[in-house]
PDB file of N, CA and C in Angstrom:
ATOM      1  N   MET A  20     104.816 120.227 105.451  1.00 81.00           N
ATOM      2  CA  MET A  20     103.414 120.282 105.102  1.00 81.00           C
ATOM      3  C   MET A  20     102.592 119.723 106.275  1.00 81.00           C
ATOM      4  N   ILE A  21     101.642 120.499 106.712  1.00 95.00           N
ATOM      5  CA  ILE A  21     100.792 120.076 107.822  1.00 95.00           C
ATOM      6  C   ILE A  21      99.552 119.391 107.268  1.00 95.00           C
ATOM      7  N   LEU A  22      99.324 118.159 107.734  1.00 97.00           N
ATOM      8  CA  LEU A  22      98.171 117.370 107.313  1.00 97.00           C
ATOM      9  C   LEU A  22      97.406 116.920 108.545  1.00 97.00           C
ATOM     10  N   SER A  23      96.102 116.802 108.408  1.00 98.00           N
ATOM     11  CA  SER A  23      95.284 116.268 109.491  1.00 98.00           C
ATOM     12  C   SER A  23      95.511 114.769 109.610  1.00 98.00           C
ATOM     13  N   ASP A  24      95.093 114.198 110.724  1.00 98.00           N
ATOM     14  CA  ASP A  24      95.205 112.738 110.897  1.00 98.00           C
ATOM     15  C   ASP A  24      94.444 112.001 109.808  1.00 98.00           C
ATOM     16  N   LEU A  25      93.284 112.522 109.435  1.00 98.00           N
ATOM     17  CA  LEU A  25      92.487 111.900 108.374  1.00 98.00           C
ATOM     18  C   LEU A  25      93.233 111.953 107.040  1.00 98.00           C
ATOM     19  N   GLN A  26      93.827 113.079 106.715  1.00 98.00           N
ATOM     20  CA  GLN A  26      94.579 113.196 105.472  1.00 98.00           C
ATOM     21  C   GLN A  26      95.776 112.255 105.461  1.00 98.00           C
ATOM     22  N   LYS A  27      96.462 112.144 106.583  1.00 98.00           N
ATOM     23  CA  LYS A  27      97.594 111.208 106.692  1.00 98.00           C
ATOM     24  C   LYS A  27      97.127 109.762 106.489  1.00 98.00           C
ATOM     25  N   THR A  28      95.982 109.446 107.079  1.00 98.00           N
ATOM     26  CA  THR A  28      95.429 108.103 106.922  1.00 98.00           C
ATOM     27  C   THR A  28      95.110 107.831 105.455  1.00 98.00           C
ATOM     28  N   ILE A  29      94.514 108.804 104.784  1.00 98.00           N
ATOM     29  CA  ILE A  29      94.159 108.627 103.366  1.00 98.00           C
ATOM     30  C   ILE A  29      95.414 108.374 102.543  1.00 98.00           C
ATOM     31  N   LEU A  30      96.454 109.156 102.744  1.00 98.00           N
ATOM     32  CA  LEU A  30      97.693 108.965 101.986  1.00 98.00           C
ATOM     33  C   LEU A  30      98.307 107.599 102.261  1.00 98.00           C
ATOM     34  N   SER A  31      98.330 107.203 103.512  1.00 97.00           N
ATOM     35  CA  SER A  31      98.906 105.912 103.879  1.00 97.00           C
ATOM     36  C   SER A  31      98.112 104.744 103.285  1.00 97.00           C
ATOM     37  N   LEU A  32      96.791 104.813 103.391  1.00 97.00           N
ATOM     38  CA  LEU A  32      95.946 103.756 102.819  1.00 97.00           C
ATOM     39  C   LEU A  32      96.095 103.689 101.305  1.00 97.00           C
ATOM     40  N   ALA A  33      96.189 104.850 100.663  1.00 97.00           N
ATOM     41  CA  ALA A  33      96.340 104.888  99.200  1.00 97.00           C
ATOM     42  C   ALA A  33      97.689 104.284  98.781  1.00 97.00           C
ATOM     43  N   LEU A  34      98.743 104.568  99.534  1.00 97.00           N
ATOM     44  CA  LEU A  34     100.036 103.993  99.213  1.00 97.00           C
ATOM     45  C   LEU A  34     100.003 102.469  99.375  1.00 97.00           C
ATOM     46  N   ASN A  35      99.399 102.006 100.449  1.00 96.00           N
ATOM     47  CA  ASN A  35      99.266 100.552 100.656  1.00 96.00           C
ATOM     48  C   ASN A  35      98.430  99.913  99.552  1.00 96.00           C
ATOM     49  N   GLY A  36      97.351 100.607  99.145  1.00 94.00           N
ATOM     50  CA  GLY A  36      96.514 100.114  98.056  1.00 94.00           C
ATOM     51  C   GLY A  36      97.268 100.062  96.735  1.00 94.00           C
ATOM     52  N   ARG A  37      98.094 101.051  96.497  1.00 95.00           N
ATOM     53  CA  ARG A  37      98.897 101.078  95.267  1.00 95.00           C
ATOM     54  C   ARG A  37      99.860  99.903  95.252  1.00 95.00           C
ATOM     55  N   ARG A  38     100.498  99.644  96.370  1.00 93.00           N
ATOM     56  CA  ARG A  38     101.470  98.558  96.449  1.00 93.00           C
ATOM     57  C   ARG A  38     100.827  97.190  96.288  1.00 93.00           C
ATOM     58  N   SER A  39      99.595  97.051  96.766  1.00 92.00           N
ATOM     59  CA  SER A  39      98.907  95.758  96.675  1.00 92.00           C
ATOM     60  C   SER A  39      98.127  95.579  95.384  1.00 92.00           C
ATOM     61  N   SER A  40      97.948  96.676  94.622  1.00 82.00           N
ATOM     62  CA  SER A  40      97.174  96.638  93.370  1.00 82.00           C
ATOM     63  C   SER A  40      95.789  96.053  93.584  1.00 82.00           C
ATOM     64  N   ARG A  41      95.146  96.439  94.695  1.00 80.00           N
ATOM     65  CA  ARG A  41      93.831  95.914  95.061  1.00 80.00           C
ATOM     66  C   ARG A  41      92.752  96.296  94.044  1.00 80.00           C
ATOM     67  N   TYR A  42      92.821  97.512  93.535  1.00 79.00           N
ATOM     68  CA  TYR A  42      91.799  97.985  92.602  1.00 79.00           C
ATOM     69  C   TYR A  42      92.460  98.385  91.289  1.00 79.00           C
ATOM     70  N   ARG A  43      91.836  98.045  90.186  1.00 80.00           N
ATOM     71  CA  ARG A  43      92.322  98.524  88.900  1.00 80.00           C
ATOM     72  C   ARG A  43      91.780  99.931  88.704  1.00 80.00           C
ATOM     73  N   GLY A  44      92.663 100.885  88.511  1.00 85.00           N
ATOM     74  CA  GLY A  44      92.236 102.250  88.230  1.00 85.00           C
ATOM     75  C   GLY A  44      92.128 103.138  89.444  1.00 85.00           C
ATOM     76  N   ALA A  45      92.388 102.607  90.653  1.00 91.00           N
ATOM     77  CA  ALA A  45      92.350 103.430  91.861  1.00 91.00           C
ATOM     78  C   ALA A  45      93.280 102.819  92.913  1.00 91.00           C
ATOM     79  N   ASP A  46      93.872 103.685  93.709  1.00 95.00           N
ATOM     80  CA  ASP A  46      94.713 103.221  94.814  1.00 95.00           C
ATOM     81  C   ASP A  46      93.883 102.988  96.071  1.00 95.00           C
ATOM     82  N   LEU A  47      92.747 103.675  96.148  1.00 94.00           N
ATOM     83  CA  LEU A  47      91.927 103.645  97.361  1.00 94.00           C
ATOM     84  C   LEU A  47      90.495 104.016  97.029  1.00 94.00           C
ATOM     85  N   ILE A  48      89.549 103.413  97.739  1.00 91.00           N
ATOM     86  CA  ILE A  48      88.154 103.821  97.602  1.00 91.00           C
ATOM     87  C   ILE A  48      87.668 104.363  98.945  1.00 91.00           C
ATOM     88  N   ARG A  49      86.627 105.166  98.908  1.00 91.00           N
ATOM     89  CA  ARG A  49      86.104 105.830 100.107  1.00 91.00           C
ATOM     90  C   ARG A  49      85.736 104.839 101.219  1.00 91.00           C
ATOM     91  N   ALA A  50      85.175 103.725 100.839  1.00 89.00           N
ATOM     92  CA  ALA A  50      84.737 102.747 101.839  1.00 89.00           C
ATOM     93  C   ALA A  50      85.901 102.301 102.719  1.00 89.00           C
ATOM     94  N   GLU A  51      87.074 102.163 102.134  1.00 91.00           N
ATOM     95  CA  GLU A  51      88.255 101.785 102.926  1.00 91.00           C
ATOM     96  C   GLU A  51      88.625 102.852 103.941  1.00 91.00           C
ATOM     97  N   ILE A  52      88.472 104.104 103.543  1.00 95.00           N
ATOM     98  CA  ILE A  52      88.759 105.203 104.464  1.00 95.00           C
ATOM     99  C   ILE A  52      87.804 105.136 105.661  1.00 95.00           C
ATOM    100  N   LEU A  53      86.534 104.994 105.365  1.00 94.00           N
ATOM    101  CA  LEU A  53      85.524 104.948 106.421  1.00 94.00           C
ATOM    102  C   LEU A  53      85.731 103.743 107.337  1.00 94.00           C
ATOM    103  N   GLU A  54      86.073 102.628 106.765  1.00 92.00           N
ATOM    104  CA  GLU A  54      86.285 101.420 107.550  1.00 92.00           C
ATOM    105  C   GLU A  54      87.531 101.542 108.421  1.00 92.00           C
ATOM    106  N   SER A  55      88.620 102.019 107.840  1.00 95.00           N
ATOM    107  CA  SER A  55      89.884 102.091 108.572  1.00 95.00           C
ATOM    108  C   SER A  55      89.924 103.238 109.582  1.00 95.00           C
ATOM    109  N   TYR A  56      89.538 104.430 109.156  1.00 97.00           N
ATOM    110  CA  TYR A  56      89.657 105.595 110.033  1.00 97.00           C
ATOM    111  C   TYR A  56      88.609 105.617 111.142  1.00 97.00           C
ATOM    112  N   TYR A  57      87.387 105.271 110.774  1.00 97.00           N
ATOM    113  CA  TYR A  57      86.291 105.329 111.738  1.00 97.00           C
ATOM    114  C   TYR A  57      85.992 103.979 112.395  1.00 97.00           C
ATOM    115  N   GLY A  58      86.569 102.903 111.864  1.00 94.00           N
ATOM    116  CA  GLY A  58      86.375 101.581 112.447  1.00 94.00           C
ATOM    117  C   GLY A  58      84.985 101.008 112.225  1.00 94.00           C
ATOM    118  N   TRP A  59      84.337 101.443 111.173  1.00 93.00           N
ATOM    119  CA  TRP A  59      82.971 100.986 110.919  1.00 93.00           C
ATOM    120  C   TRP A  59      82.959  99.572 110.372  1.00 93.00           C
ATOM    121  N   GLU A  60      81.969  98.809 110.816  1.00 85.00           N
ATOM    122  CA  GLU A  60      81.704  97.472 110.285  1.00 85.00           C
ATOM    123  C   GLU A  60      80.918  97.651 108.988  1.00 85.00           C
ATOM    124  N   HIS A  61      81.166  96.787 108.036  1.00 79.00           N
ATOM    125  CA  HIS A  61      80.450  96.889 106.779  1.00 79.00           C
ATOM    126  C   HIS A  61      79.798  95.554 106.416  1.00 79.00           C
ATOM    127  N   SER A  62      78.912  95.645 105.476  1.00 75.00           N
ATOM    128  CA  SER A  62      78.311  94.442 104.908  1.00 75.00           C
ATOM    129  C   SER A  62      78.706  94.402 103.445  1.00 75.00           C
ATOM    130  N   TYR A  63      78.629  93.242 102.872  1.00 65.00           N
ATOM    131  CA  TYR A  63      79.003  93.081 101.469  1.00 65.00           C
ATOM    132  C   TYR A  63      77.761  93.034 100.599  1.00 65.00           C
ATOM    133  N   VAL A  64      77.746  93.885  99.568  1.00 63.00           N
ATOM    134  CA  VAL A  64      76.623  93.935  98.634  1.00 63.00           C
ATOM    135  C   VAL A  64      77.196  93.705  97.232  1.00 63.00           C
ATOM    136  N   PRO A  65      76.988  92.514  96.657  1.00 60.00           N
ATOM    137  CA  PRO A  65      77.626  92.178  95.373  1.00 60.00           C
ATOM    138  C   PRO A  65      77.302  93.125  94.228  1.00 60.00           C
ATOM    139  N   GLN A  66      76.151  93.777  94.245  1.00 57.00           N
ATOM    140  CA  GLN A  66      75.767  94.644  93.143  1.00 57.00           C
ATOM    141  C   GLN A  66      76.560  95.957  93.114  1.00 57.00           C
ATOM    142  N   ARG A  67      77.154  96.329  94.227  1.00 52.00           N
ATOM    143  CA  ARG A  67      77.887  97.584  94.297  1.00 52.00           C
ATOM    144  C   ARG A  67      79.321  97.371  93.795  1.00 52.00           C
ATOM    145  N   LEU A  68      79.905  98.408  93.216  1.00 53.00           N
ATOM    146  CA  LEU A  68      81.242  98.299  92.659  1.00 53.00           C
ATOM    147  C   LEU A  68      82.243  97.836  93.713  1.00 53.00           C
ATOM    148  N   SER A  69      82.280  98.501  94.847  1.00 56.00           N
ATOM    149  CA  SER A  69      83.233  98.110  95.880  1.00 56.00           C
ATOM    150  C   SER A  69      82.723  96.928  96.684  1.00 56.00           C
ATOM    151  N   GLY A  70      81.406  96.709  96.657  1.00 60.00           N
ATOM    152  CA  GLY A  70      80.811  95.629  97.422  1.00 60.00           C
ATOM    153  C   GLY A  70      80.657  95.942  98.894  1.00 60.00           C
ATOM    154  N   ILE A  71      81.071  97.136  99.308  1.00 71.00           N
ATOM    155  CA  ILE A  71      81.040  97.496 100.724  1.00 71.00           C
ATOM    156  C   ILE A  71      79.929  98.511 100.974  1.00 71.00           C
ATOM    157  N   ARG A  72      79.158  98.234 102.016  1.00 80.00           N
ATOM    158  CA  ARG A  72      78.062  99.131 102.380  1.00 80.00           C
ATOM    159  C   ARG A  72      78.032  99.247 103.897  1.00 80.00           C
ATOM    160  N   PHE A  73      77.732 100.439 104.394  1.00 87.00           N
ATOM    161  CA  PHE A  73      77.653 100.689 105.830  1.00 87.00           C
ATOM    162  C   PHE A  73      76.215 100.960 106.234  1.00 87.00           C
ATOM    163  N   SER A  74      75.858 100.523 107.422  1.00 86.00           N
ATOM    164  CA  SER A  74      74.502 100.707 107.939  1.00 86.00           C
ATOM    165  C   SER A  74      74.406 102.056 108.640  1.00 86.00           C
ATOM    166  N   ARG A  75      73.633 102.953 108.061  1.00 87.00           N
ATOM    167  CA  ARG A  75      73.415 104.259 108.694  1.00 87.00           C
ATOM    168  C   ARG A  75      72.713 104.092 110.038  1.00 87.00           C
ATOM    169  N   ALA A  76      71.847 103.107 110.124  1.00 88.00           N
ATOM    170  CA  ALA A  76      71.106 102.878 111.378  1.00 88.00           C
ATOM    171  C   ALA A  76      72.064 102.457 112.491  1.00 88.00           C
ATOM    172  N   ALA A  77      73.020 101.587 112.168  1.00 88.00           N
ATOM    173  CA  ALA A  77      73.959 101.109 113.186  1.00 88.00           C
ATOM    174  C   ALA A  77      74.960 102.196 113.581  1.00 88.00           C
ATOM    175  N   ILE A  78      75.353 103.008 112.619  1.00 92.00           N
ATOM    176  CA  ILE A  78      76.342 104.057 112.864  1.00 92.00           C
ATOM    177  C   ILE A  78      75.695 105.289 113.483  1.00 92.00           C
ATOM    178  N   GLY A  79      74.503 105.594 113.009  1.00 93.00           N
ATOM    179  CA  GLY A  79      73.812 106.806 113.409  1.00 93.00           C
ATOM    180  C   GLY A  79      73.878 107.801 112.252  1.00 93.00           C
ATOM    181  N   GLU A  80      72.725 108.324 111.888  1.00 93.00           N
ATOM    182  CA  GLU A  80      72.616 109.199 110.714  1.00 93.00           C
ATOM    183  C   GLU A  80      73.563 110.410 110.812  1.00 93.00           C
ATOM    184  N   LYS A  81      73.564 111.061 111.971  1.00 96.00           N
ATOM    185  CA  LYS A  81      74.386 112.265 112.125  1.00 96.00           C
ATOM    186  C   LYS A  81      75.873 111.932 112.042  1.00 96.00           C
ATOM    187  N   LYS A  82      76.278 110.874 112.700  1.00 96.00           N
ATOM    188  CA  LYS A  82      77.684 110.451 112.677  1.00 96.00           C
ATOM    189  C   LYS A  82      78.101 110.051 111.260  1.00 96.00           C
ATOM    190  N   TYR A  83      77.231 109.324 110.572  1.00 94.00           N
ATOM    191  CA  TYR A  83      77.497 108.882 109.208  1.00 94.00           C
ATOM    192  C   TYR A  83      77.679 110.091 108.294  1.00 94.00           C
ATOM    193  N   ASN A  84      76.757 111.034 108.362  1.00 94.00           N
ATOM    194  CA  ASN A  84      76.837 112.219 107.516  1.00 94.00           C
ATOM    195  C   ASN A  84      78.070 113.066 107.828  1.00 94.00           C
ATOM    196  N   SER A  85      78.383 113.224 109.098  1.00 97.00           N
ATOM    197  CA  SER A  85      79.562 114.011 109.505  1.00 97.00           C
ATOM    198  C   SER A  85      80.845 113.380 108.960  1.00 97.00           C
ATOM    199  N   ALA A  86      80.934 112.067 109.031  1.00 97.00           N
ATOM    200  CA  ALA A  86      82.116 111.377 108.521  1.00 97.00           C
ATOM    201  C   ALA A  86      82.231 111.520 107.005  1.00 97.00           C
ATOM    202  N   GLN A  87      81.120 111.425 106.309  1.00 94.00           N
ATOM    203  CA  GLN A  87      81.140 111.583 104.854  1.00 94.00           C
ATOM    204  C   GLN A  87      81.631 112.979 104.471  1.00 94.00           C
ATOM    205  N   VAL A  88      81.175 113.989 105.198  1.00 97.00           N
ATOM    206  CA  VAL A  88      81.598 115.371 104.935  1.00 97.00           C
ATOM    207  C   VAL A  88      83.088 115.511 105.233  1.00 97.00           C
ATOM    208  N   ALA A  89      83.548 114.971 106.346  1.00 98.00           N
ATOM    209  CA  ALA A  89      84.956 115.067 106.723  1.00 98.00           C
ATOM    210  C   ALA A  89      85.854 114.419 105.672  1.00 98.00           C
ATOM    211  N   VAL A  90      85.460 113.247 105.191  1.00 97.00           N
ATOM    212  CA  VAL A  90      86.250 112.554 104.167  1.00 97.00           C
ATOM    213  C   VAL A  90      86.246 113.363 102.871  1.00 97.00           C
ATOM    214  N   SER A  91      85.096 113.885 102.474  1.00 96.00           N
ATOM    215  CA  SER A  91      85.014 114.686 101.257  1.00 96.00           C
ATOM    216  C   SER A  91      85.932 115.907 101.336  1.00 96.00           C
ATOM    217  N   ARG A  92      85.914 116.587 102.450  1.00 97.00           N
ATOM    218  CA  ARG A  92      86.759 117.774 102.620  1.00 97.00           C
ATOM    219  C   ARG A  92      88.239 117.417 102.628  1.00 97.00           C
ATOM    220  N   ALA A  93      88.581 116.336 103.314  1.00 98.00           N
ATOM    221  CA  ALA A  93      89.981 115.903 103.357  1.00 98.00           C
ATOM    222  C   ALA A  93      90.474 115.543 101.956  1.00 98.00           C
ATOM    223  N   VAL A  94      89.661 114.835 101.200  1.00 97.00           N
ATOM    224  CA  VAL A  94      90.024 114.457  99.836  1.00 97.00           C
ATOM    225  C   VAL A  94      90.178 115.708  98.966  1.00 97.00           C
ATOM    226  N   GLN A  95      89.257 116.646  99.071  1.00 97.00           N
ATOM    227  CA  GLN A  95      89.355 117.887  98.296  1.00 97.00           C
ATOM    228  C   GLN A  95      90.638 118.651  98.614  1.00 97.00           C
ATOM    229  N   ARG A  96      90.993 118.706  99.882  1.00 98.00           N
ATOM    230  CA  ARG A  96      92.211 119.420 100.277  1.00 98.00           C
ATOM    231  C   ARG A  96      93.466 118.726  99.750  1.00 98.00           C
ATOM    232  N   LEU A  97      93.483 117.405  99.810  1.00 98.00           N
ATOM    233  CA  LEU A  97      94.613 116.669  99.264  1.00 98.00           C
ATOM    234  C   LEU A  97      94.721 116.860  97.752  1.00 98.00           C
ATOM    235  N   GLU A  98      93.584 116.906  97.094  1.00 98.00           N
ATOM    236  CA  GLU A  98      93.567 117.120  95.635  1.00 98.00           C
ATOM    237  C   GLU A  98      94.093 118.528  95.307  1.00 98.00           C
ATOM    238  N   ARG A  99      93.654 119.537  96.064  1.00 98.00           N
ATOM    239  CA  ARG A  99      94.129 120.908  95.825  1.00 98.00           C
ATOM    240  C   ARG A  99      95.633 121.028  96.032  1.00 98.00           C
ATOM    241  N   ARG A 100      96.177 120.251  96.940  1.00 98.00           N
ATOM    242  CA  ARG A 100      97.623 120.272  97.207  1.00 98.00           C
ATOM    243  C   ARG A 100      98.411 119.461  96.182  1.00 98.00           C
ATOM    244  N   GLY A 101      97.711 118.793  95.286  1.00 98.00           N
ATOM    245  CA  GLY A 101      98.385 118.017  94.250  1.00 98.00           C
ATOM    246  C   GLY A 101      98.902 116.670  94.713  1.00 98.00           C
ATOM    247  N   LEU A 102      98.376 116.175  95.840  1.00 98.00           N
ATOM    248  CA  LEU A 102      98.828 114.894  96.385  1.00 98.00           C
ATOM    249  C   LEU A 102      98.033 113.717  95.837  1.00 98.00           C
ATOM    250  N   ILE A 103      96.794 113.969  95.455  1.00 98.00           N
ATOM    251  CA  ILE A 103      95.941 112.915  94.896  1.00 98.00           C
ATOM    252  C   ILE A 103      95.187 113.472  93.702  1.00 98.00           C
ATOM    253  N   ARG A 104      94.620 112.557  92.948  1.00 97.00           N
ATOM    254  CA  ARG A 104      93.622 112.932  91.943  1.00 97.00           C
ATOM    255  C   ARG A 104      92.511 111.899  92.044  1.00 97.00           C
ATOM    256  N   LEU A 105      91.357 112.272  91.588  1.00 94.00           N
ATOM    257  CA  LEU A 105      90.206 111.363  91.673  1.00 94.00           C
ATOM    258  C   LEU A 105      90.117 110.531  90.418  1.00 94.00           C
ATOM    259  N   SER A 106      89.820 109.263  90.584  1.00 89.00           N
ATOM    260  CA  SER A 106      89.594 108.394  89.433  1.00 89.00           C
ATOM    261  C   SER A 106      88.089 108.223  89.251  1.00 89.00           C
ATOM    262  N   THR A 107      87.699 107.951  88.049  1.00 82.00           N
ATOM    263  CA  THR A 107      86.265 107.807  87.784  1.00 82.00           C
ATOM    264  C   THR A 107      85.834 106.347  87.708  1.00 82.00           C
ATOM    265  N   TRP A 108      86.754 105.439  87.363  1.00 73.00           N
ATOM    266  CA  TRP A 108      86.389 104.033  87.309  1.00 73.00           C
ATOM    267  C   TRP A 108      87.527 103.184  87.829  1.00 73.00           C
ATOM    268  N   PRO A 109      87.455 102.556  88.982  1.00 71.00           N
ATOM    269  CA  PRO A 109      86.345 102.752  89.902  1.00 71.00           C
ATOM    270  C   PRO A 109      86.463 104.134  90.555  1.00 71.00           C
ATOM    271  N   GLN A 110      85.360 104.594  91.081  1.00 80.00           N
ATOM    272  CA  GLN A 110      85.384 105.896  91.738  1.00 80.00           C
ATOM    273  C   GLN A 110      86.287 105.783  92.950  1.00 80.00           C
ATOM    274  N   GLY A 111      87.382 106.464  92.917  1.00 90.00           N
ATOM    275  CA  GLY A 111      88.341 106.343  93.996  1.00 90.00           C
ATOM    276  C   GLY A 111      89.415 107.406  93.937  1.00 90.00           C
ATOM    277  N   ILE A 112      90.539 107.105  94.535  1.00 96.00           N
ATOM    278  CA  ILE A 112      91.629 108.048  94.728  1.00 96.00           C
ATOM    279  C   ILE A 112      92.898 107.442  94.154  1.00 96.00           C
ATOM    280  N   LEU A 113      93.633 108.278  93.441  1.00 96.00           N
ATOM    281  CA  LEU A 113      94.953 107.906  92.919  1.00 96.00           C
ATOM    282  C   LEU A 113      95.984 108.862  93.485  1.00 96.00           C
ATOM    283  N   LEU A 114      97.091 108.346  93.962  1.00 97.00           N
ATOM    284  CA  LEU A 114      98.178 109.190  94.401  1.00 97.00           C
ATOM    285  C   LEU A 114      98.902 109.783  93.195  1.00 97.00           C
ATOM    286  N   THR A 115      99.286 111.021  93.294  1.00 98.00           N
ATOM    287  CA  THR A 115     100.168 111.623  92.303  1.00 98.00           C
ATOM    288  C   THR A 115     101.593 111.251  92.696  1.00 98.00           C
ATOM    289  N   ASP A 116     102.562 111.586  91.865  1.00 98.00           N
ATOM    290  CA  ASP A 116     103.949 111.328  92.215  1.00 98.00           C
ATOM    291  C   ASP A 116     104.324 112.048  93.510  1.00 98.00           C
ATOM    292  N   THR A 117     103.849 113.277  93.654  1.00 98.00           N
ATOM    293  CA  THR A 117     104.084 114.048  94.874  1.00 98.00           C
ATOM    294  C   THR A 117     103.406 113.379  96.062  1.00 98.00           C
ATOM    295  N   GLY A 118     102.215 112.832  95.846  1.00 98.00           N
ATOM    296  CA  GLY A 118     101.484 112.148  96.905  1.00 98.00           C
ATOM    297  C   GLY A 118     102.185 110.873  97.350  1.00 98.00           C
ATOM    298  N   VAL A 119     102.779 110.155  96.404  1.00 97.00           N
ATOM    299  CA  VAL A 119     103.534 108.945  96.740  1.00 97.00           C
ATOM    300  C   VAL A 119     104.702 109.321  97.644  1.00 97.00           C
ATOM    301  N   LYS A 120     105.430 110.367  97.281  1.00 97.00           N
ATOM    302  CA  LYS A 120     106.572 110.806  98.081  1.00 97.00           C
ATOM    303  C   LYS A 120     106.129 111.223  99.493  1.00 97.00           C
ATOM    304  N   ALA A 121     105.032 111.975  99.570  1.00 98.00           N
ATOM    305  CA  ALA A 121     104.521 112.411 100.878  1.00 98.00           C
ATOM    306  C   ALA A 121     104.093 111.230 101.718  1.00 98.00           C
ATOM    307  N   ALA A 122     103.409 110.260 101.112  1.00 98.00           N
ATOM    308  CA  ALA A 122     102.954 109.078 101.838  1.00 98.00           C
ATOM    309  C   ALA A 122     104.131 108.239 102.312  1.00 98.00           C
ATOM    310  N   GLU A 123     105.136 108.106 101.485  1.00 97.00           N
ATOM    311  CA  GLU A 123     106.335 107.354 101.879  1.00 97.00           C
ATOM    312  C   GLU A 123     107.026 108.028 103.062  1.00 97.00           C
ATOM    313  N   GLU A 124     107.094 109.353 103.018  1.00 96.00           N
ATOM    314  CA  GLU A 124     107.705 110.094 104.127  1.00 96.00           C
ATOM    315  C   GLU A 124     106.920 109.904 105.422  1.00 96.00           C
ATOM    316  N   LEU A 125     105.598 109.880 105.332  1.00 95.00           N
ATOM    317  CA  LEU A 125     104.770 109.643 106.511  1.00 95.00           C
ATOM    318  C   LEU A 125     105.016 108.256 107.090  1.00 95.00           C
ATOM    319  N   GLN A 126     105.155 107.277 106.224  1.00 92.00           N
ATOM    320  CA  GLN A 126     105.335 105.891 106.689  1.00 92.00           C
ATOM    321  C   GLN A 126     106.723 105.631 107.256  1.00 92.00           C
ATOM    322  N   THR A 127     107.720 106.361 106.778  1.00 93.00           N
ATOM    323  CA  THR A 127     109.078 106.156 107.283  1.00 93.00           C
ATOM    324  C   THR A 127     109.393 107.077 108.451  1.00 93.00           C
ATOM    325  N   GLY A 128     108.510 108.035 108.697  1.00 80.00           N
ATOM    326  CA  GLY A 128     108.639 108.925 109.847  1.00 80.00           C
ATOM    327  C   GLY A 128     109.617 109.996 109.600  1.00 80.00           C
TER     328      GLY A 128
END
């Protein structure tokens, strides 16, 4: 199965999130993808579910929007392949059994 670097990162982060049980109801949230893959600095906002917020001004509007689109497309493709499913609370990503196997294979090489 051919996956993009972003898709591989998503699977790996989700597997690590599952193992650490960081979130109840999700293995990974979008903010973690943006922070890890793009290296963005974030601020903490207690009112938000994840508490993580990125500055569009610091990142640049065009770069921010492009990254959001790229992550959305990567997530949709992983979902179509049956590797992940979306959770609604918290809004995030859950690995399927097939996704766990694929992520483990990526991590072991």
